[in-house]
Coordinates of C-alpha atoms in Angstrom, one line a residue:
Chain A
X1 CA -12.6 125.3 33.7
X2 CA -9.4 126.8 32.6
X3 CA -7.3 125.8 29.5
X4 CA -3.5 126.6 29.3
X5 CA -2.3 125.2 25.3
X6 CA 1.5 124.9 26.1
X7 CA 2.0 123.6 22.4
X8 CA -0.6 122.8 19.5
X9 CA 1.2 122.7 16.5
X10 CA 2.0 119.7 14.5
X11 CA 4.9 117.1 14.2
X12 CA 8.9 119.3 15.2
X13 CA 9.5 121.2 17.9
X14 CA 11.2 124.6 16.4
X15 CA 12.1 127.7 18.1
X16 CA 8.3 129.4 18.3
X17 CA 6.1 126.6 17.6
X18 CA 5.6 123.5 20.2
X19 CA 4.2 120.3 19.4
X20 CA 1.1 119.5 21.1
X21 CA 0.7 119.6 25.8
X22 CA -2.1 121.2 27.2
X23 CA -3.4 121.5 31.6
X24 CA -6.9 121.2 31.7
X25 CA -7.7 122.9 35.2
X26 CA -11.2 121.7 36.8
X27 CA -11.8 122.6 40.6
X28 CA -8.0 123.4 40.7
X29 CA -7.1 119.6 39.7
X30 CA -4.6 120.1 36.7
X31 CA -4.6 117.3 34.5
X32 CA -1.9 117.2 31.5
X33 CA -3.1 116.1 28.4
X34 CA 0.0 115.0 25.9
X35 CA 3.2 116.0 26.7
X36 CA 5.2 116.7 23.6
X37 CA 9.3 117.4 23.6
X38 CA 9.4 120.3 26.2
X39 CA 6.6 120.1 27.9
X40 CA 8.4 120.5 30.9
X41 CA 10.2 124.0 29.6
X42 CA 6.2 125.3 28.7
X43 CA 4.9 124.4 32.4
X44 CA 7.7 125.9 33.8
X45 CA 7.8 129.3 31.7
X46 CA 3.9 129.2 31.8
X47 CA 4.3 128.4 35.5
X48 CA 2.2 125.9 35.9
X49 CA 2.9 123.9 39.1
X50 CA 4.6 121.0 38.2
X51 CA 3.0 119.5 41.7
X52 CA -0.6 120.2 41.2
X53 CA 0.1 117.8 38.3
X54 CA -1.5 114.1 39.0
X55 CA -2.6 112.6 36.0
X56 CA -2.1 112.4 32.4
X57 CA -3.6 111.5 29.3
X58 CA -1.1 110.5 26.1
X59 CA -3.4 110.8 23.0
X60 CA -1.3 108.3 21.0
X61 CA 2.6 107.4 20.9
X62 CA 3.4 110.1 17.8
X63 CA 6.7 111.7 19.1
X64 CA 5.0 114.9 18.8
X65 CA 2.6 113.6 22.0
X66 CA 4.5 112.1 24.6
X67 CA 8.8 112.6 23.1
X68 CA 8.4 115.3 26.5
X69 CA 6.8 112.8 28.6
X70 CA 9.9 110.6 30.0
X71 CA 12.1 113.8 30.5
X72 CA 9.0 115.4 33.0
X73 CA 9.0 111.8 34.8
X74 CA 11.9 112.2 35.3
X75 CA 11.9 115.8 36.2
X76 CA 9.3 115.2 38.9
X77 CA 11.6 112.6 40.1
X78 CA 14.6 115.5 40.4
X79 CA 12.1 118.0 42.4
X80 CA 11.0 114.9 44.7
X81 CA 7.7 115.2 44.0
X82 CA 6.3 112.5 46.7
X83 CA 2.4 112.4 44.9
X84 CA 1.1 109.3 42.7
X85 CA 1.3 110.0 39.3
X86 CA -1.3 108.0 37.1
X87 CA -0.2 108.3 33.4
X88 CA -2.9 107.4 30.6
X89 CA -2.4 106.3 27.3
X90 CA -2.5 103.4 24.3
X91 CA -0.1 100.3 25.1
X92 CA 3.0 100.3 25.0
X93 CA 3.7 103.4 26.8
X94 CA 4.5 102.1 30.1
X95 CA 7.8 99.1 28.1
X96 CA 8.9 102.8 26.7
X97 CA 8.9 104.8 29.8
X98 CA 10.1 101.9 32.5
X99 CA 13.1 100.8 29.5
X100 CA 14.4 104.1 29.5
X101 CA 13.7 104.0 33.5
X102 CA 15.8 101.0 34.2
X103 CA 18.5 101.5 32.0
X104 CA 19.4 105.0 33.5
X105 CA 18.7 103.5 36.5
X106 CA 16.0 106.4 37.2
X107 CA 13.4 104.9 39.3
X108 CA 11.2 107.2 40.7
X109 CA 10.8 107.5 44.2
X110 CA 6.9 107.9 43.9
X111 CA 4.2 105.7 42.7
X112 CA 4.3 105.5 39.0
X113 CA 0.9 104.0 37.5
X114 CA 0.1 103.0 34.2
X115 CA -3.4 103.1 32.8
X116 CA -3.1 101.1 29.0
X117 CA -5.8 101.8 26.5
X118 CA -6.4 99.0 23.7
X119 CA -10.3 99.5 23.7
X120 CA -11.9 101.2 20.4
X121 CA -15.1 101.6 22.4
X122 CA -15.2 104.9 24.2
X123 CA -14.8 103.8 28.0
X124 CA -15.0 105.9 31.3
X125 CA -10.7 105.8 32.1
X126 CA -10.4 108.2 35.2
X127 CA -13.1 109.4 38.0
X128 CA -13.5 111.3 41.1
X129 CA -15.8 113.6 43.1
X130 CA -16.1 116.7 41.0
X131 CA -14.9 115.1 37.0
X132 CA -15.2 112.0 35.1
X133 CA -12.7 111.2 32.1
X134 CA -13.7 109.0 29.1
X135 CA -11.9 108.4 26.2
X136 CA -13.3 109.3 22.9
X137 CA -11.7 106.6 20.5
X138 CA -9.8 108.5 17.2
X139 CA -8.9 107.5 13.6
X140 CA -5.4 108.4 13.3
X141 CA -2.1 106.3 11.6
X142 CA -1.6 104.6 15.4
X143 CA -4.1 103.6 18.1
X144 CA -5.5 107.2 19.4
X145 CA -7.6 108.2 21.8
X146 CA -9.5 112.1 22.3
X147 CA -9.7 112.2 25.9
X148 CA -13.6 113.9 27.3
X149 CA -13.9 115.3 30.8
X150 CA -16.9 115.8 32.1
X151 CA -17.4 117.4 35.6
X152 CA -20.2 115.7 37.6
X153 CA -22.5 117.7 39.3
X154 CA -21.9 119.6 42.4
X155 CA -24.3 119.9 45.5
X156 CA -27.2 122.0 45.3
X157 CA -26.4 125.2 46.5
X158 CA -28.8 126.8 50.1
X159 CA -30.5 129.9 49.6
X160 CA -30.0 131.5 52.6
X161 CA -32.3 134.3 52.9
X162 CA -35.6 131.6 52.0
X163 CA -34.4 129.1 54.4
X164 CA -33.9 131.7 56.9
X165 CA -37.4 132.9 56.3
X166 CA -38.6 129.2 56.8
X167 CA -36.3 129.2 60.4
X168 CA -34.9 126.0 58.7
X169 CA -31.6 125.5 61.3
X170 CA -28.3 125.0 59.7
X171 CA -27.8 121.7 60.9
X172 CA -30.1 120.6 58.2
X173 CA -28.2 122.2 55.1
X174 CA -26.1 119.8 53.9
X175 CA -29.7 117.1 53.4
X176 CA -30.7 120.2 51.4
X177 CA -27.5 120.4 49.1
X178 CA -27.9 116.8 48.4
X179 CA -31.6 117.4 47.5
X180 CA -33.8 116.6 49.9
X181 CA -36.8 117.8 51.0
X182 CA -37.6 118.7 54.8
X183 CA -40.0 117.9 56.5
X184 CA -41.0 120.1 60.1
X185 CA -41.9 118.6 62.9
X186 CA -46.0 119.2 62.5
X187 CA -45.4 117.1 59.3
X188 CA -45.6 120.0 56.7
X189 CA -43.0 119.4 54.2
X190 CA -40.7 121.4 53.0
X191 CA -39.6 121.4 49.6
X192 CA -35.9 121.9 48.4
X193 CA -36.0 123.9 45.7
X194 CA -38.1 126.8 47.4
X195 CA -35.1 127.1 49.6
X196 CA -32.1 125.6 47.5
X197 CA -31.1 127.1 43.6
X198 CA -29.6 124.5 41.2
X199 CA -26.3 123.1 41.7
X200 CA -23.3 125.2 39.3
X201 CA -23.8 124.2 35.8
X202 CA -21.6 121.5 34.8
X203 CA -18.7 121.6 32.1
X204 CA -17.3 119.7 29.4
X205 CA -14.1 119.3 27.2
X206 CA -13.6 117.4 24.6
X207 CA -9.9 116.6 23.3
X208 CA -9.8 115.7 19.8
X209 CA -6.2 115.1 18.4
X210 CA -4.6 113.6 15.7
X211 CA -7.8 111.9 13.4
X212 CA -9.8 112.4 10.2
X213 CA -13.0 113.6 9.9
X214 CA -14.6 110.8 11.4
X215 CA -18.8 111.6 12.5
X216 CA -18.3 108.5 14.7
X217 CA -17.4 110.7 17.8
X218 CA -20.6 112.7 17.6
X219 CA -22.0 111.1 19.8
X220 CA -19.2 111.1 22.4
X221 CA -19.1 114.9 22.1
X222 CA -22.8 115.9 21.9
X223 CA -23.2 119.5 23.2
X224 CA -19.9 119.4 24.6
X225 CA -19.2 123.2 26.4
X226 CA -15.6 122.9 24.5
X227 CA -14.1 120.9 21.5
X228 CA -10.4 121.4 21.1
X229 CA -10.1 120.0 17.3
X230 CA -7.4 119.0 15.1
X231 CA -7.0 121.2 12.0
X232 CA -3.8 120.1 10.7
X233 CA -4.7 121.5 6.7
X234 CA -6.5 123.6 5.0
X235 CA -9.0 122.6 2.8
X236 CA -6.7 123.6 0.0
X237 CA -4.9 120.6 1.7
X238 CA -7.4 118.0 1.9
X239 CA -6.2 115.3 -0.2
X240 CA -3.4 115.1 2.3
X241 CA -5.6 114.3 5.3
X242 CA -6.4 111.0 4.7
X243 CA -2.9 109.5 4.0
X244 CA -2.0 111.2 6.7
X245 CA -4.5 110.4 9.7
X246 CA -5.5 114.5 9.6
X247 CA -8.5 117.3 9.6
X248 CA -9.2 120.6 8.0
X249 CA -10.2 123.4 9.7
X250 CA -13.8 122.8 8.0
X251 CA -13.6 119.7 8.6
X252 CA -13.5 120.3 12.4
X253 CA -16.2 122.8 11.9
X254 CA -18.3 120.4 10.7
X255 CA -17.8 118.0 13.3
X256 CA -18.7 121.1 15.7
X257 CA -21.5 121.9 13.9
X258 CA -23.2 118.2 13.6
X259 CA -22.6 117.9 17.3
X260 CA -24.5 121.3 18.1
X261 CA -20.9 121.4 21.1
X262 CA -21.2 125.6 22.2
X263 CA -17.0 126.1 21.5
X264 CA -15.0 124.9 18.8
X265 CA -11.1 125.7 19.6
X266 CA -8.9 124.7 16.6
X267 CA -5.0 123.4 16.9
X268 CA -2.3 121.1 15.8
X269 CA -1.9 123.4 12.7
X270 CA 0.7 122.3 10.1
X271 CA 3.5 125.0 9.8
X272 CA 3.2 125.4 6.2
X273 CA 1.1 127.7 6.3
X274 CA 2.0 131.9 7.2
X275 CA -1.0 132.4 9.5
X276 CA -3.1 130.4 12.0
X277 CA -6.1 133.0 10.7
X278 CA -6.8 131.5 7.7
X279 CA -8.1 128.3 9.9
X280 CA -10.3 130.7 11.7
X281 CA -12.2 132.1 8.1
X282 CA -11.9 128.8 6.7
X283 CA -14.1 127.3 10.1
X284 CA -16.4 130.3 10.9
X285 CA -17.9 129.6 7.3
X286 CA -19.8 126.3 8.3
X287 CA -19.4 126.8 12.7
X288 CA -19.4 130.1 15.9
X289 CA -18.1 131.2 17.4
X290 CA -14.6 129.4 16.1
X291 CA -11.0 129.9 18.7
X292 CA -7.7 129.9 18.0
X293 CA -5.1 127.7 20.1
X294 CA -1.8 129.3 20.9
X295 CA 0.9 128.5 22.3
X296 CA 0.8 129.8 25.9
X297 CA -3.4 130.8 25.4
X298 CA -5.6 130.5 28.0
X299 CA -9.4 129.9 27.9
X300 CA -11.7 130.4 30.4
X301 CA -15.2 128.4 30.6
Chain B
X1 CA 37.6 123.0 15.1
X2 CA 34.7 124.8 16.2
X3 CA 32.5 123.7 19.3
X4 CA 28.9 124.7 19.1
X5 CA 27.2 124.5 22.7
X6 CA 23.8 123.9 22.3
X7 CA 23.1 123.3 26.4
X8 CA 25.7 122.4 29.2
X9 CA 23.4 122.6 32.8
X10 CA 23.3 119.6 34.3
X11 CA 19.5 118.4 35.9
X12 CA 16.8 119.1 34.0
X13 CA 15.8 121.5 31.3
X14 CA 14.7 124.5 32.2
X15 CA 13.8 127.5 30.4
X16 CA 16.5 129.7 29.9
X17 CA 18.6 126.7 30.4
X18 CA 19.4 123.5 28.2
X19 CA 21.1 120.0 28.9
X20 CA 24.0 118.9 27.9
X21 CA 24.4 119.0 23.6
X22 CA 27.4 120.5 21.5
X23 CA 27.8 120.0 18.1
X24 CA 31.3 119.8 17.2
X25 CA 32.7 121.1 14.4
X26 CA 35.8 119.6 12.0
X27 CA 36.6 120.2 8.3
X28 CA 33.0 120.6 7.5
X29 CA 31.6 117.7 9.6
X30 CA 29.2 118.3 12.8
X31 CA 29.6 115.4 15.2
X32 CA 26.6 115.8 17.6
X33 CA 27.8 114.9 21.3
X34 CA 25.4 114.6 23.6
X35 CA 21.3 115.5 22.8
X36 CA 20.1 116.5 25.8
X37 CA 15.6 116.8 25.8
X38 CA 15.4 120.3 23.7
X39 CA 18.6 119.6 21.5
X40 CA 16.8 119.9 18.1
X41 CA 15.0 122.9 19.0
X42 CA 18.5 124.1 20.2
X43 CA 20.3 123.1 16.5
X44 CA 17.2 125.5 14.9
X45 CA 17.8 128.6 17.2
X46 CA 21.9 128.4 16.3
X47 CA 21.0 127.7 13.0
X48 CA 22.9 124.4 13.0
X49 CA 22.0 122.8 9.0
X50 CA 20.4 119.3 10.5
X51 CA 21.6 117.8 7.3
X52 CA 25.7 118.0 8.1
X53 CA 25.0 116.0 11.2
X54 CA 25.8 112.1 10.4
X55 CA 27.2 110.7 13.8
X56 CA 26.0 111.6 17.2
X57 CA 27.3 110.3 20.1
X58 CA 26.4 109.9 23.9
X59 CA 27.6 110.0 26.4
X60 CA 25.7 107.9 29.1
X61 CA 21.7 107.4 29.9
X62 CA 21.4 109.9 32.0
X63 CA 17.9 112.0 30.8
X64 CA 19.9 114.9 30.7
X65 CA 22.7 113.4 27.5
X66 CA 19.7 111.7 25.6
X67 CA 15.9 112.7 26.1
X68 CA 16.7 114.6 23.0
X69 CA 18.1 111.9 20.4
X70 CA 14.4 110.3 19.8
X71 CA 13.3 113.9 18.5
X72 CA 15.6 114.6 16.8
X73 CA 15.7 111.1 15.0
X74 CA 12.2 111.8 14.7
X75 CA 12.5 115.0 12.8
X76 CA 15.5 113.9 10.4
X77 CA 12.5 111.9 9.0
X78 CA 10.2 114.4 8.9
X79 CA 12.6 116.4 6.6
X80 CA 13.3 113.6 4.8
X81 CA 17.0 113.0 5.8
X82 CA 18.6 111.1 3.0
X83 CA 22.1 110.5 4.2
X84 CA 23.1 107.7 6.9
X85 CA 23.2 108.1 10.5
X86 CA 25.4 106.5 12.8
X87 CA 25.0 106.8 16.8
X88 CA 27.1 106.0 19.0
X89 CA 26.1 105.3 23.3
X90 CA 26.1 102.8 25.7
X91 CA 24.4 99.7 24.9
X92 CA 20.7 100.2 25.5
X93 CA 20.5 102.8 23.2
X94 CA 19.5 101.0 20.2
X95 CA 16.6 99.3 22.2
X96 CA 15.1 102.8 23.5
X97 CA 14.9 104.0 20.5
X98 CA 13.9 101.5 18.3
X99 CA 10.6 100.4 20.6
X100 CA 9.7 104.1 20.5
X101 CA 10.4 104.2 16.3
X102 CA 8.1 100.6 16.9
X103 CA 5.3 102.2 18.8
X104 CA 5.3 105.1 16.9
X105 CA 5.1 103.2 13.5
X106 CA 7.4 106.1 12.0
X107 CA 10.4 104.2 10.7
X108 CA 12.9 106.4 9.2
X109 CA 13.3 106.4 5.9
X110 CA 17.0 107.0 6.5
X111 CA 19.4 104.6 7.3
X112 CA 20.1 104.1 11.2
X113 CA 23.4 102.6 12.6
X114 CA 23.4 102.1 16.1
X115 CA 26.9 101.5 17.5
X116 CA 26.6 100.6 21.4
X117 CA 29.8 100.8 23.5
X118 CA 30.4 98.5 26.6
X119 CA 34.1 98.5 26.9
X120 CA 35.7 100.2 30.2
X121 CA 39.0 100.1 28.2
X122 CA 39.4 103.5 25.5
X123 CA 38.4 102.4 21.6
X124 CA 38.2 104.5 18.7
X125 CA 34.9 104.0 17.3
X126 CA 34.8 106.1 14.6
X127 CA 37.6 107.5 11.8
X128 CA 37.7 109.0 8.9
X129 CA 40.5 110.9 7.0
X130 CA 40.4 113.6 8.8
X131 CA 39.0 112.7 12.8
X132 CA 39.4 109.9 15.4
X133 CA 37.3 109.7 18.1
X134 CA 38.4 107.5 20.8
X135 CA 36.6 106.7 24.3
X136 CA 37.7 107.9 27.7
X137 CA 35.8 105.8 30.3
X138 CA 34.5 108.1 32.6
X139 CA 33.1 107.3 36.1
X140 CA 29.9 108.1 36.7
X141 CA 26.5 106.5 38.5
X142 CA 25.5 105.0 34.9
X143 CA 28.2 103.1 32.3
X144 CA 29.7 106.2 30.7
X145 CA 32.2 107.4 28.1
X146 CA 33.8 110.8 27.1
X147 CA 34.6 111.2 23.5
X148 CA 38.8 112.3 22.0
X149 CA 38.3 113.7 18.8
X150 CA 41.6 113.7 17.3
X151 CA 42.3 115.1 14.1
X152 CA 44.8 113.3 11.2
X153 CA 47.5 114.9 10.0
X154 CA 46.9 116.6 6.9
X155 CA 49.2 116.7 4.3
X156 CA 52.4 118.9 3.5
X157 CA 51.7 121.6 1.7
X158 CA 53.6 122.8 -1.1
X159 CA 56.4 125.8 -0.6
X160 CA 55.0 127.3 -3.9
X161 CA 58.0 129.7 -3.8
X162 CA 60.7 127.4 -3.7
X163 CA 59.3 124.9 -5.8
X164 CA 59.4 127.2 -8.6
X165 CA 62.7 128.1 -7.7
X166 CA 63.9 124.4 -7.9
X167 CA 61.5 124.1 -11.4
X168 CA 58.8 121.2 -10.1
X169 CA 56.6 120.9 -12.3
X170 CA 52.9 120.5 -10.8
X171 CA 52.3 117.1 -11.5
X172 CA 55.0 116.5 -8.9
X173 CA 53.0 118.0 -6.1
X174 CA 51.1 115.3 -4.6
X175 CA 53.7 113.1 -3.9
X176 CA 55.6 115.8 -2.8
X177 CA 52.3 116.7 -0.5
X178 CA 52.6 112.7 0.6
X179 CA 56.4 113.7 2.0
X180 CA 58.2 112.6 -0.9
X181 CA 61.3 113.5 -1.6
X182 CA 62.5 114.4 -5.8
X183 CA 65.2 112.4 -7.5
X184 CA 66.1 114.4 -11.3
X185 CA 66.8 113.1 -14.2
X186 CA 70.2 113.9 -13.7
X187 CA 70.3 111.9 -10.3
X188 CA 70.3 114.8 -7.7
X189 CA 67.3 114.7 -5.0
X190 CA 65.3 117.6 -4.1
X191 CA 64.1 116.9 -0.9
X192 CA 61.1 117.5 0.7
X193 CA 61.8 119.5 3.3
X194 CA 63.1 122.2 1.3
X195 CA 59.9 122.7 -1.3
X196 CA 57.2 122.3 1.4
X197 CA 55.8 123.2 4.7
X198 CA 54.8 120.9 7.9
X199 CA 51.4 120.0 7.5
X200 CA 48.3 122.5 9.6
X201 CA 48.8 121.6 13.3
X202 CA 46.4 119.0 14.0
X203 CA 44.1 119.5 16.8
X204 CA 42.7 117.7 19.6
X205 CA 39.5 117.6 21.4
X206 CA 37.9 116.3 24.6
X207 CA 34.9 115.8 26.4
X208 CA 34.5 114.6 29.5
X209 CA 31.1 114.7 31.0
X210 CA 30.0 112.9 33.4
X211 CA 32.3 112.4 35.7
X212 CA 34.0 112.1 39.1
X213 CA 37.8 113.4 39.9
X214 CA 39.0 111.0 37.6
X215 CA 43.0 110.5 37.5
X216 CA 42.6 107.6 35.3
X217 CA 41.2 109.4 32.1
X218 CA 44.3 111.7 32.5
X219 CA 46.9 109.6 29.8
X220 CA 44.0 110.0 27.9
X221 CA 43.9 113.2 27.1
X222 CA 47.1 114.3 27.3
X223 CA 48.0 117.5 26.0
X224 CA 44.6 117.6 24.6
X225 CA 44.1 121.4 22.7
X226 CA 40.6 122.1 24.6
X227 CA 39.8 119.3 27.4
X228 CA 35.6 120.0 27.9
X229 CA 35.4 118.4 32.3
X230 CA 32.2 118.6 33.8
X231 CA 32.1 120.7 36.9
X232 CA 29.1 120.2 38.6
X233 CA 29.7 121.7 42.3
X234 CA 32.4 124.0 43.6
X235 CA 34.3 122.7 45.9
X236 CA 32.0 123.6 48.9
X237 CA 29.5 121.0 47.8
X238 CA 32.6 118.6 47.1
X239 CA 30.5 116.0 49.4
X240 CA 27.4 116.0 46.9
X241 CA 30.5 114.3 44.1
X242 CA 31.0 111.0 44.9
X243 CA 26.9 110.3 45.5
X244 CA 26.1 111.9 42.5
X245 CA 28.5 111.7 40.3
X246 CA 29.9 114.7 39.7
X247 CA 33.0 117.0 40.2
X248 CA 33.7 120.0 40.9
X249 CA 35.7 123.3 39.1
X250 CA 38.3 122.6 41.3
X251 CA 38.6 118.7 40.2
X252 CA 38.4 119.5 37.0
X253 CA 41.4 122.3 36.7
X254 CA 43.2 119.0 38.5
X255 CA 42.6 116.9 36.0
X256 CA 43.7 119.6 33.3
X257 CA 47.3 120.7 34.9
X258 CA 47.9 116.8 35.4
X259 CA 47.1 116.4 31.6
X260 CA 49.1 119.5 30.8
X261 CA 45.9 120.7 28.0
X262 CA 46.2 123.7 26.9
X263 CA 42.5 125.2 27.5
X264 CA 40.7 123.9 29.9
X265 CA 36.1 124.5 29.3
X266 CA 34.0 124.1 32.6
X267 CA 30.5 122.9 32.1
X268 CA 27.6 120.5 33.7
X269 CA 26.7 123.9 36.3
X270 CA 24.4 123.0 39.1
X271 CA 21.7 125.7 38.8
X272 CA 21.8 126.0 42.3
X273 CA 25.0 128.4 41.8
X274 CA 23.7 132.2 41.5
X275 CA 26.2 132.9 38.0
X276 CA 28.6 130.6 36.5
X277 CA 31.5 133.1 36.9
X278 CA 32.0 131.5 40.0
X279 CA 33.4 127.9 38.6
X280 CA 35.8 129.4 36.5
X281 CA 37.4 131.6 39.1
X282 CA 37.6 128.2 41.7
X283 CA 39.2 126.5 38.4
X284 CA 41.6 129.5 38.1
X285 CA 43.2 128.8 41.3
X286 CA 44.8 125.6 39.7
X287 CA 44.9 125.9 36.5
X288 CA 44.2 128.5 33.1
X289 CA 42.8 129.3 31.0
X290 CA 39.8 128.4 32.3
X291 CA 37.0 129.0 30.2
X292 CA 33.0 128.8 30.7
X293 CA 31.0 126.6 28.4
X294 CA 27.6 128.7 28.3
X295 CA 24.6 128.1 25.7
X296 CA 24.9 129.4 22.8
X297 CA 28.5 129.9 23.1
X298 CA 30.9 129.3 20.4
X299 CA 34.7 128.3 20.9
X300 CA 37.2 128.5 18.1
X301 CA 40.3 126.8 18.3

């Protein structure tokens, strides 16, 4: 998995900071998560091929998470995109996009599918042969979801040396990859695990922004490899969290700790603080390792 | 008048080019014309005070002319703007903005007024004591208007030396500024023009984008000081103009020449050409002076 942070600052886009958007790359598929104003320019800047994005996940309908979507959809059209595009986001997103398309008479030539979300329970919203995406219901000022990306286990891998030693012909390899034992003509059994390795370990990524501190998400994100949790504020401004629907860096770390995640990435910083290092320092008092998102940063895991 | 070009390229925003937006400054008032995606960042970059924009004029509902509007309106809110904001643009613009405000539960604390346009005749849409704004109906793929900004004549200016020579007291200056003659106690008349100068010359600016070559606009923009006319293409691509609703640089120059304008500014360039200087060269074969808009450029006139 590779995570490209296109923007990770809260509220308004500025000359050097961008609102939320990130591209998660899993097995050569690219999933766009949130799409603040200017996302298409950030995609260009970081040389991410527009054509490889087929699914877009929108957490909630605050401007800093979706005002760039209509522009991206239009640009896909101008670039003569052939592929279908699937948009997952809160109920209402379809009406917003289609109204603008209708009034600008800019109908897309590609197929545009909307998958509107309104459940407050976690649900499986996308899967293919490599990955599943589940919602993580969040608590914010408006209806919001995080997204849990879970790789599916791959096939077992042939232990070539062991297979040759046992004189197994190549035509049986697919059966082995799928986990079956083999039976020789003399009736003896070759146990699968003696000639194969386990599949590549699977990975999981949980995106949680925007949200107040909410322990209800813990069972959903338990032991994920990477948790991106918003940290709009530092503890010294904790009184701002409930009215605005946000968390502090320490609260993000508490969630990471209680969910036993492997890595925590912080983001969605308020620009009121002089440096983002302060978020890391605060979170590290509770949980480690803490990584800081920043516009243009790429995480490989 | 001062014209700040925030963006002047057609179609999609890119890393170094921005879609249409400009700020016209007249007598310390700032009028925003069009608002492509990223306009708020361009405003910040060019240090234009958000609080001085009270009127926004949107030519038409293609994304490269208005996708930045909802973001700007939201940011005004986050910045606790106190002033009313007036939006002038095609019918439908109110529905687009209000739907997004409603779904994001981000109601503005300031008053937001929409002045929706649907006439195909030129109309006076705004005036205060310093300026009038008239629409310039354009021909494009969707309903579109250019905008004509005309300063109103100011007051006559006192010729201090002449006034003192005639022993005119200061309390009569306002009357003189308004153009009246004065009568002395002995009944003799002081002719106004003997003790005043003409008002500052008034200026006019016509913004015409996007449009095909359309001679019907000529009477409306006759002898303006500055005409901004789109030139998406060069003559070698003239066959693209009608289907897309655009003009060539030479067509823009033809309009400038036939309308006897004083200066022509070109913009809304397609990014297919290697350098914008080509637009100037082409237009100059028909009309001079030709100026090239470019993102970040400021014209004073």
